[in-house]
């Protein structure tokens, strides 16, 4: 109670000493100075949201109007955020479910943070708050996953490619593994010839999907060598995963 009386006196004084209408009153009642006196932690992180410089009232209307403080947001996220941020990057064909649900603040602190981009935690730990870490930490881990670079391949908001990928799967893999594009490596050791398809035809085991590098390799981690997909045990079993469904004409 005392705090509110003090605030009231402060407001009264500021108005009677300097009796200007409207804007100044807003500045004193909702401007950042009186707010930060009690809410210092909101600006304490290494990265401060530039929106804070525009004043707390750009997002909070009048949180202390009632006895019990309220969020009193101008509008709820994501609408609140789209007042200043262009929606374009969030509404592409494949939206991350967390974005589709408007959960901006489960990944971003709206005030300040010690992590780049105001993130609530560093990547990949941020991702593991919702995704099972076990998928990414099997016996053999793909180096870009081991170094936590999820966003080399995935856009956290939305993209035109499935799985929110920055580029189509095959294109993305060959940016780092261009020597594997011919598929020669698949059958090189078997004396069958020197090409194996790696794209452009239907995947015989994943209905509705195109054959690609991930038909045979898990992009994250695997208990098998060469990151082979889980339902196979050895290169021999890998072949039979598809070749009991298709026969090769010699
Ligand atoms: C005299 C100290 C004081 C001042 C000044 C103050 N607040 Fe608060 N505020 C509190 C306390 C105490 C709470 C309740 C505990 C908490 O959430 O930190 C609170 C809670 C809030 C909440 C959270 C309500 C909720 O639902 O959790 C918001 C938002 C808020 N304040 C915004 C502001 C803004 C914006 C200003 C400036 C206009 C401001 N406060 C000025 C002390 C203050
Ligand atoms: C960009 C919009 C935005 C600005 C600017 C902003 N806030 Fe907030 N604030 C939010 C949102 C959104 C939430 C709800 C967070 C959540 O749901 O996790 C929130 C929550 C709060 C809360 C309660 C929950 C918590 O995190 O403690 C307080 C207190 C608060 N804000 C104070 C302030 C103060 C003080 C300022 C100015 C220094 C400020 N806010 C500026 C968007 C903003
Ligand atoms: C799943 C976690 C997650 C959610 C949910 C999320 N973001 Fe992000 N956001 C990130 C990550 C990670 C980055 C950093 C991207 C990078 O490093 O390339 C980022 C970057 C940003 C940036 C700065 C760079 C840029 O792309 O402009 C803004 C602004 C942003 N997010 C706003 C939002 C808004 C608004 C929402 C809600 C509609 C939202 N984010 C939801 C994880 C998330
Ligand atoms: C009042 C305007 C305003 C609102 C509302 C707003 N932002 Fe921002 N935000 C900015 C400005 C200005 C920047 C700096 C320029 C930029 O990156 O677009 C920024 C930058 C960011 C960044 C990048 C910070 C960095 O590390 O560079 C993130 C992330 C972000 N905003 C998230 C959000 C989220 C989430 C919301 C909704 C809760 C939100 N913003 C609401 C104005 C706003
Ligand atoms: C707030 C919770 C949350 C966080 C944090 C989060 N995600 Fe998600 N993500 C989801 C939900 C919910 C789904 C939909 C259900 C599923 O596929 O598991 C999803 C789905 C996905 C998908 C599959 C998309 C598809 O089309 O099937 C990818 C890829 C993804 N997330 C990547 C990430 C990455 C990378 C991060 C860290 C930057 C991250 N997620 C952080 C909640 C989250
Ligand atoms: C080298 C690129 C690459 C990296 C790095 C990467 N991913 Fe993926 N991710 C993919 C591809 C490709 C798919 C689609 C797999 C398929 O074709 O079935 C995928 C699918 C997913 C899915 C949905 C399907 C599933 O397997 O559950 C989630 C969730 C996901 N990734 C999260 C993450 C997270 C979290 C990280 C960081 C720890 C990460 N990814 C790092 C390429 C990558
Ligand atoms: C940012 C670069 C990068 C991207 C993108 C990338 N990789 Fe890798 N990958 C590596 C590195 C580095 C290694 C370790 C050295 C090597 O074997 O070439 C590796 C190794 C591998 C291995 C061998 C693992 C082993 O233990 O034998 C496979 C299989 C693999 N990647 C598949 C993929 C697939 C499939 C994609 C696309 C979803 C992909 N990579 C995308 C960097 C990348
Ligand atoms: C039809 C199954 C299949 C497809 C599709 C496939 N691979 Fe492979 N990959 C294999 C097999 C089998 C091996 C093991 C070869 C060996 O033992 O010499 C392997 C090994 C690898 C290795 C590790 C061996 C090395 O030489 O470093 C990498 C990296 C790799 N593949 C990347 C890719 C990429 C990138 C694509 C997509 C352009 C791809 N693979 C498509 C079956 C496949
Ligand atoms: C993910 C499914 C898949 C796996 C796993 C797979 N293949 Fe294939 N393979 C195919 C498809 C699809 C074709 C194309 C068949 C067609 O053209 O009708 C093919 C074609 C071939 C061909 C004929 C190539 C040509 O010149 O047309 C050979 C030889 C072959 N595979 C050998 C293997 C061997 C050896 C393995 C195990 C290392 C293997 N494949 C694993 C799907 C697979």
XYZ file of C-alpha atoms and ligand atoms in Angstrom:
637
model
C 0.000 0.000 0.000
C 2.720 2.429 1.027
C 4.355 2.052 -2.383
C 1.209 3.127 -4.109
C 0.714 6.131 -1.893
C 4.301 7.146 -2.631
C 3.704 6.769 -6.351
C 0.566 8.858 -6.030
C 2.397 11.667 -4.272
C 5.124 11.525 -6.883
C 2.574 11.851 -9.656
C 0.734 14.622 -7.871
C 3.950 16.602 -7.305
C 5.201 16.141 -10.847
C 1.896 17.447 -12.150
C 1.556 20.393 -9.822
C 5.160 21.528 -10.301
C 4.961 21.020 -14.029
C 1.299 21.023 -14.915
C 1.354 19.856 -18.506
C -1.515 17.770 -19.878
C -1.606 14.226 -21.332
C 1.781 13.097 -22.604
C 3.848 14.060 -19.576
C 1.458 12.345 -17.233
C 1.823 9.160 -19.296
C 5.591 9.481 -19.248
C 5.690 9.680 -15.470
C 3.054 7.077 -14.707
C 4.112 4.432 -17.212
C 7.547 5.537 -18.382
C 10.461 3.239 -17.635
C 11.990 5.216 -14.766
C 9.330 4.638 -12.096
C 8.801 1.068 -13.287
C 12.449 0.071 -13.175
C 12.764 1.326 -9.626
C 10.924 -1.815 -8.569
C 11.417 -4.028 -11.647
C 15.209 -3.680 -12.186
C 15.566 -7.309 -13.243
C 13.600 -6.596 -16.435
C 16.585 -4.765 -17.885
C 19.369 -6.741 -16.219
C 20.270 -9.180 -19.029
C 23.191 -8.613 -21.417
C 20.775 -8.255 -24.341
C 17.977 -5.754 -23.740
C 14.933 -5.736 -26.027
C 14.962 -2.369 -27.861
C 11.196 -2.199 -27.221
C 12.008 -1.413 -23.569
C 13.646 1.852 -24.615
C 10.254 2.903 -25.934
C 8.817 2.517 -22.435
C 7.037 -0.262 -20.597
C 3.737 1.181 -21.736
C 4.386 0.168 -25.352
C 3.264 -3.287 -24.163
C 1.736 -2.880 -20.669
C -1.205 -0.503 -20.514
C -1.798 0.136 -16.815
C -0.670 -2.832 -14.743
C -1.041 -1.079 -11.399
C -4.487 0.298 -11.928
C -6.031 -2.241 -9.551
C -4.806 -3.191 -6.093
C -3.474 -6.493 -7.435
C -1.067 -5.830 -10.339
C -2.019 -7.293 -13.718
C -0.109 -7.961 -16.918
C -2.452 -5.564 -18.686
C -0.901 -6.283 -22.067
C -1.855 -4.200 -25.090
C -2.628 -7.576 -26.704
C -1.384 -11.137 -26.206
C 1.595 -12.560 -28.132
C 1.943 -13.183 -31.021
C -0.282 -10.200 -31.934
C 1.634 -8.010 -29.499
C 4.928 -8.862 -31.190
C 3.544 -8.361 -34.688
C 2.772 -4.743 -33.789
C 6.481 -4.156 -34.452
C 7.822 -7.317 -36.135
C 6.981 -8.246 -39.708
C 4.823 -11.399 -39.823
C 6.434 -12.600 -43.057
C 9.063 -14.817 -41.428
C 6.485 -16.547 -39.213
C 3.787 -17.475 -41.701
C 5.529 -19.516 -44.382
C 4.087 -22.840 -45.538
C 5.537 -24.954 -42.721
C 5.129 -23.237 -39.388
C 6.900 -24.483 -36.281
C 4.069 -25.655 -34.007
C 5.401 -23.513 -31.148
C 5.008 -20.464 -33.397
C 1.621 -21.577 -34.716
C 0.478 -21.710 -31.085
C 1.796 -18.165 -30.556
C 4.276 -19.247 -27.899
C 6.830 -16.496 -28.606
C 7.611 -16.058 -24.925
C 8.419 -19.727 -24.347
C 11.567 -19.098 -26.421
C 12.106 -15.350 -26.001
C 12.199 -13.196 -22.912
C 10.237 -10.077 -23.905
C 12.439 -7.878 -21.678
C 16.097 -8.913 -21.566
C 18.262 -12.023 -21.505
C 21.880 -13.127 -21.279
C 21.483 -15.057 -24.551
C 21.585 -13.720 -28.109
C 18.204 -12.978 -29.646
C 16.691 -12.692 -26.147
C 16.480 -16.476 -26.023
C 15.236 -18.060 -22.814
C 18.114 -20.585 -23.046
C 20.953 -21.335 -25.475
C 20.408 -23.637 -28.427
C 20.228 -26.683 -28.289
C 19.044 -26.685 -24.643
C 16.179 -24.417 -25.632
C 14.997 -27.068 -28.107
C 15.317 -29.818 -25.498
C 12.806 -28.065 -23.248
C 10.159 -29.426 -25.637
C 11.946 -32.087 -27.742
C 13.260 -35.388 -26.380
C 17.030 -35.018 -26.044
C 17.423 -38.789 -26.526
C 16.825 -38.441 -30.291
C 19.928 -36.285 -30.611
C 22.340 -38.078 -28.303
C 22.541 -41.672 -29.544
C 25.882 -43.458 -29.956
C 26.986 -41.651 -33.117
C 26.054 -37.984 -33.204
C 26.151 -35.989 -36.448
C 28.832 -33.276 -35.925
C 26.576 -30.239 -36.610
C 24.125 -31.630 -34.020
C 26.926 -32.368 -31.547
C 27.956 -28.705 -31.772
C 24.350 -27.614 -31.142
C 23.830 -25.977 -34.516
C 20.159 -26.867 -34.960
C 19.552 -23.603 -36.768
C 22.011 -24.396 -39.579
C 19.297 -26.722 -40.851
C 16.046 -25.587 -39.163
C 14.347 -22.223 -39.070
C 12.874 -21.782 -35.577
C 9.815 -19.903 -36.894
C 8.651 -21.143 -40.300
C 9.865 -22.099 -43.745
C 8.647 -23.248 -47.146
C 10.268 -26.674 -46.648
C 8.958 -29.557 -44.578
C 10.319 -29.884 -41.017
C 10.982 -26.119 -41.106
C 14.191 -26.848 -42.993
C 16.144 -23.913 -44.398
C 16.485 -25.779 -47.732
C 15.162 -29.047 -49.203
C 16.841 -32.036 -47.536
C 19.051 -33.236 -50.397
C 20.319 -29.720 -51.214
C 21.174 -29.121 -47.598
C 23.115 -32.352 -47.164
C 25.227 -31.861 -50.282
C 26.306 -28.360 -49.238
C 28.619 -30.171 -46.825
C 28.823 -33.604 -48.548
C 28.972 -32.816 -52.272
C 30.943 -36.016 -52.961
C 27.885 -38.092 -51.951
C 25.432 -36.626 -54.467
C 25.964 -39.315 -57.130
C 25.149 -42.083 -54.667
C 28.295 -43.877 -55.768
C 29.195 -44.303 -52.112
C 26.068 -46.421 -51.513
C 27.123 -49.315 -53.677
C 30.816 -48.625 -54.211
C 31.755 -51.448 -51.865
C 29.433 -54.044 -53.470
C 30.668 -54.153 -57.061
C 27.151 -53.402 -58.415
C 28.122 -50.490 -60.636
C 28.719 -46.915 -59.761
C 25.480 -45.034 -59.248
C 22.643 -45.277 -56.755
C 19.700 -42.898 -56.813
C 19.641 -40.436 -53.899
C 16.638 -38.327 -55.013
C 14.039 -37.694 -57.701
C 12.073 -40.958 -57.259
C 9.595 -42.134 -54.633
C 10.969 -43.574 -51.418
C 9.872 -47.231 -51.353
C 9.426 -47.298 -47.559
C 8.258 -43.793 -46.633
C 4.854 -43.348 -48.222
C 4.403 -40.096 -50.069
C 7.998 -39.006 -49.608
C 10.783 -38.607 -52.103
C 13.947 -40.692 -51.778
C 16.675 -38.586 -50.184
C 19.721 -38.812 -47.956
C 17.489 -39.273 -44.908
C 15.970 -42.423 -46.441
C 19.181 -44.096 -45.266
C 20.729 -41.666 -42.754
C 19.340 -40.094 -39.615
C 20.279 -36.389 -39.688
C 20.727 -36.209 -35.901
C 22.122 -39.344 -34.294
C 21.961 -43.122 -34.450
C 23.150 -46.201 -32.592
C 24.468 -47.565 -35.897
C 27.559 -46.608 -37.825
C 27.266 -43.965 -40.547
C 24.108 -42.681 -38.850
C 22.057 -45.395 -40.537
C 18.331 -45.075 -39.909
C 17.151 -47.017 -36.910
C 15.420 -50.052 -38.317
C 18.563 -51.425 -39.898
C 21.494 -53.243 -38.368
C 24.209 -53.378 -41.004
C 24.757 -52.161 -44.568
C 23.337 -55.520 -45.713
C 20.103 -55.030 -43.774
C 19.958 -51.468 -44.965
C 19.729 -52.698 -48.568
C 16.989 -55.203 -47.796
C 14.889 -52.491 -46.167
C 14.020 -51.360 -49.706
C 15.198 -54.116 -52.008
C 12.767 -56.716 -50.810
C 10.179 -54.302 -52.209
C 11.979 -53.550 -55.467
C 14.052 -55.835 -57.668
C 17.050 -54.597 -59.547
C 17.268 -55.607 -63.201
C 20.879 -56.601 -63.886
C 6.627 0.625 -6.005
C 7.151 -0.511 -6.719
C 6.589 -0.744 -8.109
C 6.549 0.162 -9.150
C 7.048 1.602 -9.181
C 5.996 -0.563 -10.263
N 5.700 -1.846 -9.910
Fe 4.953 -3.289 -11.097
N 4.878 -4.589 -9.543
C 5.334 -4.328 -8.276
C 5.085 -5.484 -7.439
C 5.482 -5.615 -5.961
C 4.454 -6.441 -8.254
C 3.988 -7.865 -7.858
C 5.165 -8.805 -7.780
C 5.824 -9.019 -9.084
O 5.182 -9.557 -9.998
O 7.001 -8.647 -9.231
C 4.350 -5.863 -9.587
C 3.827 -6.501 -10.663
C 3.837 -5.983 -11.961
C 3.412 -6.715 -13.141
C 3.015 -8.170 -13.195
C 1.579 -8.468 -12.974
C 1.393 -9.984 -13.069
O 0.311 -10.363 -13.509
O 2.313 -10.755 -12.749
C 3.571 -5.887 -14.201
C 3.262 -6.187 -15.644
C 4.097 -4.645 -13.677
N 4.251 -4.743 -12.331
C 4.430 -3.558 -14.469
C 4.823 -2.338 -13.971
C 4.987 -1.163 -14.795
C 4.815 -1.129 -16.306
C 5.356 -0.164 -13.960
C 5.566 1.300 -14.329
C 4.350 1.933 -14.826
C 5.440 -0.714 -12.630
N 5.098 -2.029 -12.680
C 5.803 -0.001 -11.509
C 5.928 -3.155 -7.853
C 6.043 -2.001 -8.595
C 7.716 -5.926 -25.992
C 6.632 -5.855 -25.032
C 6.980 -5.638 -23.586
C 7.623 -4.548 -23.032
C 8.179 -3.324 -23.746
C 7.635 -4.772 -21.608
N 7.033 -5.960 -21.310
Fe 6.737 -6.765 -19.465
N 5.901 -8.433 -20.295
C 5.655 -8.602 -21.631
C 5.028 -9.888 -21.839
C 4.601 -10.483 -23.179
C 4.899 -10.476 -20.564
C 4.327 -11.850 -20.243
C 5.471 -12.839 -20.238
C 5.057 -14.268 -20.212
O 3.917 -14.573 -20.494
O 5.939 -15.081 -19.917
C 5.446 -9.514 -19.612
C 5.496 -9.727 -18.238
C 5.919 -8.777 -17.312
C 5.933 -8.961 -15.877
C 5.422 -10.181 -15.109
C 6.119 -11.457 -15.419
C 7.590 -11.393 -15.253
O 8.290 -11.629 -16.236
O 8.061 -11.043 -14.157
C 6.456 -7.832 -15.328
C 6.696 -7.556 -13.858
C 6.775 -6.924 -16.429
N 6.441 -7.529 -17.613
C 7.303 -5.668 -16.269
C 7.721 -4.862 -17.301
C 8.413 -3.606 -17.115
C 8.758 -3.007 -15.788
C 8.683 -3.118 -18.363
C 9.464 -1.862 -18.721
C 10.830 -1.812 -18.171
C 8.140 -4.068 -19.326
N 7.583 -5.112 -18.651
C 8.191 -3.897 -20.706
C 5.958 -7.732 -22.659
C 6.621 -6.524 -22.489
C 11.009 -22.547 -30.697
C 11.571 -21.335 -30.192
C 11.102 -20.031 -30.789
C 9.815 -19.551 -30.853
C 8.532 -20.236 -30.421
C 9.929 -18.215 -31.397
N 11.230 -17.921 -31.669
Fe 11.957 -16.166 -32.390
N 13.849 -16.970 -32.503
C 14.184 -18.219 -32.060
C 15.589 -18.457 -32.338
C 16.355 -19.746 -32.043
C 16.079 -17.285 -32.945
C 17.491 -17.046 -33.455
C 17.528 -17.396 -34.925
C 18.913 -17.591 -35.465
O 19.863 -17.733 -34.711
O 18.998 -17.648 -36.699
C 14.957 -16.351 -33.014
C 15.035 -15.050 -33.515
C 14.008 -14.103 -33.438
C 14.102 -12.715 -33.796
C 15.355 -11.975 -34.275
C 15.871 -12.450 -35.578
C 14.845 -12.447 -36.659
O 14.530 -13.555 -37.171
O 14.296 -11.389 -36.977
C 12.864 -12.148 -33.612
C 12.466 -10.708 -33.860
C 11.990 -13.202 -33.116
N 12.717 -14.364 -33.031
C 10.660 -13.015 -32.795
C 9.770 -14.048 -32.478
C 8.327 -13.894 -32.383
C 7.580 -12.602 -32.605
C 7.807 -15.123 -32.059
C 6.359 -15.532 -31.928
C 5.518 -15.298 -33.109
C 8.943 -16.039 -31.960
N 10.099 -15.356 -32.235
C 8.841 -17.374 -31.612
C 13.356 -19.128 -31.438
C 11.982 -19.009 -31.320
C 7.184 -1.635 -29.578
C 7.800 -2.390 -30.628
C 8.162 -3.825 -30.342
C 7.337 -4.824 -29.847
C 5.891 -4.733 -29.435
C 8.140 -6.045 -29.862
N 9.405 -5.769 -30.343
Fe 10.930 -7.084 -30.516
N 12.178 -5.611 -31.187
C 11.781 -4.314 -31.432
C 12.881 -3.574 -32.032
C 12.870 -2.117 -32.457
C 13.948 -4.494 -32.158
C 15.335 -4.235 -32.770
C 15.258 -4.276 -34.269
C 14.895 -5.629 -34.794
O 15.612 -6.612 -34.526
O 13.848 -5.746 -35.484
C 13.461 -5.754 -31.611
C 14.226 -6.903 -31.543
C 13.743 -8.142 -31.113
C 14.531 -9.352 -31.043
C 15.999 -9.484 -31.404
C 16.848 -9.066 -30.243
C 18.334 -9.227 -30.550
O 19.012 -10.022 -29.897
O 18.822 -8.541 -31.454
C 13.710 -10.347 -30.599
C 14.065 -11.789 -30.368
C 12.413 -9.743 -30.379
N 12.461 -8.404 -30.699
C 11.319 -10.459 -29.927
C 10.071 -9.887 -29.660
C 8.950 -10.619 -29.123
C 8.960 -12.103 -28.792
C 7.925 -9.734 -28.988
C 6.548 -9.990 -28.414
C 6.522 -10.504 -27.038
C 8.406 -8.434 -29.443
N 9.709 -8.581 -29.854
C 7.671 -7.256 -29.448
C 10.554 -3.762 -31.146
C 9.456 -4.438 -30.638
C 7.854 -24.465 -26.557
C 8.076 -25.788 -27.056
C 9.029 -25.965 -28.203
C 10.344 -25.539 -28.278
C 11.129 -24.748 -27.248
C 10.858 -26.063 -29.524
N 9.889 -26.769 -30.195
Fe 10.045 -27.685 -32.006
N 8.122 -28.311 -31.900
C 7.279 -28.092 -30.826
C 6.017 -28.798 -31.045
C 4.821 -28.826 -30.094
C 6.134 -29.454 -32.294
C 5.075 -30.337 -32.977
C 5.094 -31.739 -32.383
C 6.322 -32.487 -32.766
O 6.573 -32.670 -33.966
O 7.071 -32.920 -31.854
C 7.473 -29.132 -32.791
C 7.977 -29.589 -33.999
C 9.270 -29.341 -34.455
C 9.802 -29.816 -35.718
C 9.088 -30.707 -36.706
C 8.334 -29.890 -37.687
C 7.522 -30.751 -38.615
O 7.177 -30.211 -39.664
O 7.241 -31.915 -38.313
C 11.077 -29.352 -35.817
C 12.032 -29.565 -36.968
C 11.355 -28.609 -34.597
N 10.229 -28.613 -33.794
C 12.569 -28.015 -34.327
C 12.857 -27.301 -33.162
C 14.115 -26.656 -32.889
C 15.322 -26.678 -33.819
C 14.011 -26.064 -31.665
C 15.038 -25.211 -30.941
C 15.503 -24.013 -31.682
C 12.665 -26.310 -31.172
N 12.002 -27.072 -32.106
C 12.146 -25.859 -29.952
C 7.548 -27.341 -29.706
C 8.761 -26.736 -29.416
C 22.293 -31.406 -40.691
C 20.983 -30.811 -40.634
C 20.220 -30.901 -39.334
C 20.613 -30.490 -38.079
C 21.946 -29.883 -37.677
C 19.482 -30.706 -37.217
N 18.441 -31.253 -37.911
Fe 16.580 -31.727 -37.210
N 16.090 -32.539 -39.017
C 16.869 -32.507 -40.145
C 16.197 -33.195 -41.228
C 16.730 -33.382 -42.651
C 14.955 -33.648 -40.719
C 13.893 -34.471 -41.462
C 14.208 -35.948 -41.282
C 13.428 -36.813 -42.224
O 13.605 -36.693 -43.433
O 12.639 -37.618 -41.729
C 14.914 -33.209 -39.317
C 13.843 -33.428 -38.453
C 13.738 -32.879 -37.180
C 12.591 -32.997 -36.310
C 11.266 -33.695 -36.606
C 11.374 -35.158 -36.840
C 12.077 -35.922 -35.761
O 13.121 -36.541 -36.065
O 11.646 -35.882 -34.610
C 12.894 -32.338 -35.131
C 12.023 -32.181 -33.915
C 14.245 -31.800 -35.286
N 14.721 -32.143 -36.526
C 14.896 -31.048 -34.318
C 16.252 -30.722 -34.356
C 17.002 -30.170 -33.235
C 16.435 -29.861 -31.881
C 18.295 -30.009 -33.667
C 19.498 -29.546 -32.857
C 19.770 -30.343 -31.654
C 18.339 -30.446 -35.061
N 17.095 -30.879 -35.426
C 19.468 -30.401 -35.867
C 18.100 -31.911 -40.259
C 18.856 -31.394 -39.217
C 27.140 -27.979 -41.864
C 27.725 -29.116 -42.548
C 26.929 -30.390 -42.606
C 25.662 -30.581 -43.120
C 24.691 -29.524 -43.628
C 25.453 -32.003 -43.127
N 26.536 -32.644 -42.603
Fe 26.771 -34.658 -42.413
N 28.606 -34.389 -41.541
C 29.208 -33.173 -41.370
C 30.543 -33.393 -40.811
C 31.558 -32.296 -40.478
C 30.697 -34.791 -40.661
C 31.942 -35.546 -40.141
C 32.972 -35.696 -41.255
C 32.462 -36.519 -42.394
O 32.184 -37.726 -42.210
O 32.344 -35.974 -43.518
C 29.467 -35.394 -41.145
C 29.227 -36.749 -41.196
C 28.111 -37.345 -41.760
C 27.900 -38.775 -41.861
C 28.873 -39.861 -41.467
C 28.740 -40.216 -40.019
C 29.635 -41.404 -39.679
O 29.800 -41.589 -38.467
O 30.122 -42.088 -40.577
C 26.684 -38.951 -42.453
C 26.037 -40.267 -42.795
C 26.141 -37.641 -42.712
N 27.040 -36.678 -42.273
C 24.920 -37.421 -43.303
C 24.365 -36.156 -43.513
C 23.036 -35.935 -44.014
C 22.059 -37.036 -44.373
C 22.863 -34.580 -44.110
C 21.618 -33.830 -44.539
C 20.439 -34.074 -43.703
C 24.090 -33.954 -43.662
N 24.978 -34.933 -43.306
C 24.291 -32.582 -43.606
C 28.698 -31.940 -41.681
C 27.462 -31.710 -42.265
C 20.237 -45.865 -50.371
C 20.887 -45.570 -49.114
C 21.733 -44.311 -49.041
C 21.415 -43.069 -49.484
C 20.159 -42.619 -50.215
C 22.503 -42.210 -49.086
N 23.462 -42.926 -48.428
Fe 25.116 -42.219 -47.536
N 25.706 -44.099 -47.049
C 25.022 -45.242 -47.398
C 25.849 -46.410 -47.118
C 25.469 -47.852 -47.393
C 27.044 -45.909 -46.560
C 28.260 -46.713 -46.098
C 29.228 -46.810 -47.266
C 30.474 -47.594 -46.883
O 30.412 -48.408 -45.984
O 31.491 -47.304 -47.507
C 26.909 -44.453 -46.497
C 27.863 -43.599 -45.981
C 27.732 -42.204 -45.949
C 28.675 -41.299 -45.330
C 29.875 -41.679 -44.489
C 30.953 -42.362 -45.235
C 31.998 -41.427 -45.734
O 32.538 -41.710 -46.815
O 32.303 -40.432 -45.069
C 28.221 -40.021 -45.556
C 28.862 -38.736 -45.107
C 27.014 -40.142 -46.341
N 26.751 -41.486 -46.552
C 26.263 -39.071 -46.779
C 25.160 -39.180 -47.611
C 24.482 -38.045 -48.216
C 24.882 -36.609 -48.050
C 23.459 -38.551 -48.967
C 22.514 -37.804 -49.877
C 23.136 -37.074 -50.976
C 23.492 -40.009 -48.802
N 24.530 -40.324 -47.989
C 22.551 -40.851 -49.352
C 23.732 -45.290 -47.890
C 23.030 -44.232 -48.403
C 15.701 -46.241 -48.975
C 15.543 -47.302 -49.967
C 16.783 -47.934 -50.552
C 17.837 -48.485 -49.857
C 18.039 -48.537 -48.358
C 18.729 -49.037 -50.841
N 18.234 -48.815 -52.092
Fe 19.062 -49.439 -53.846
N 17.598 -48.498 -54.861
C 16.499 -47.893 -54.311
C 15.636 -47.358 -55.367
C 14.320 -46.623 -55.174
C 16.278 -47.693 -56.567
C 15.796 -47.389 -57.962
C 14.992 -48.565 -58.437
C 14.409 -48.319 -59.809
O 15.002 -47.576 -60.588
O 13.356 -48.897 -60.049
C 17.497 -48.424 -56.216
C 18.395 -48.933 -57.144
C 19.507 -49.717 -56.832
C 20.415 -50.271 -57.794
C 20.354 -50.079 -59.267
C 21.098 -48.801 -59.584
C 20.968 -48.367 -61.010
O 21.999 -48.224 -61.645
O 19.805 -48.201 -61.444
C 21.354 -50.990 -57.088
C 22.549 -51.782 -57.668
C 21.021 -50.857 -55.692
N 19.882 -50.093 -55.573
C 21.757 -51.419 -54.658
C 21.560 -51.147 -53.349
C 22.432 -51.600 -52.273
C 23.672 -52.452 -52.453
C 21.911 -51.089 -51.129
C 22.471 -51.251 -49.717
C 23.801 -50.681 -49.532
C 20.721 -50.334 -51.471
N 20.544 -50.369 -52.810
C 19.923 -49.687 -50.527
C 16.215 -47.743 -52.965
C 17.047 -48.150 -51.958
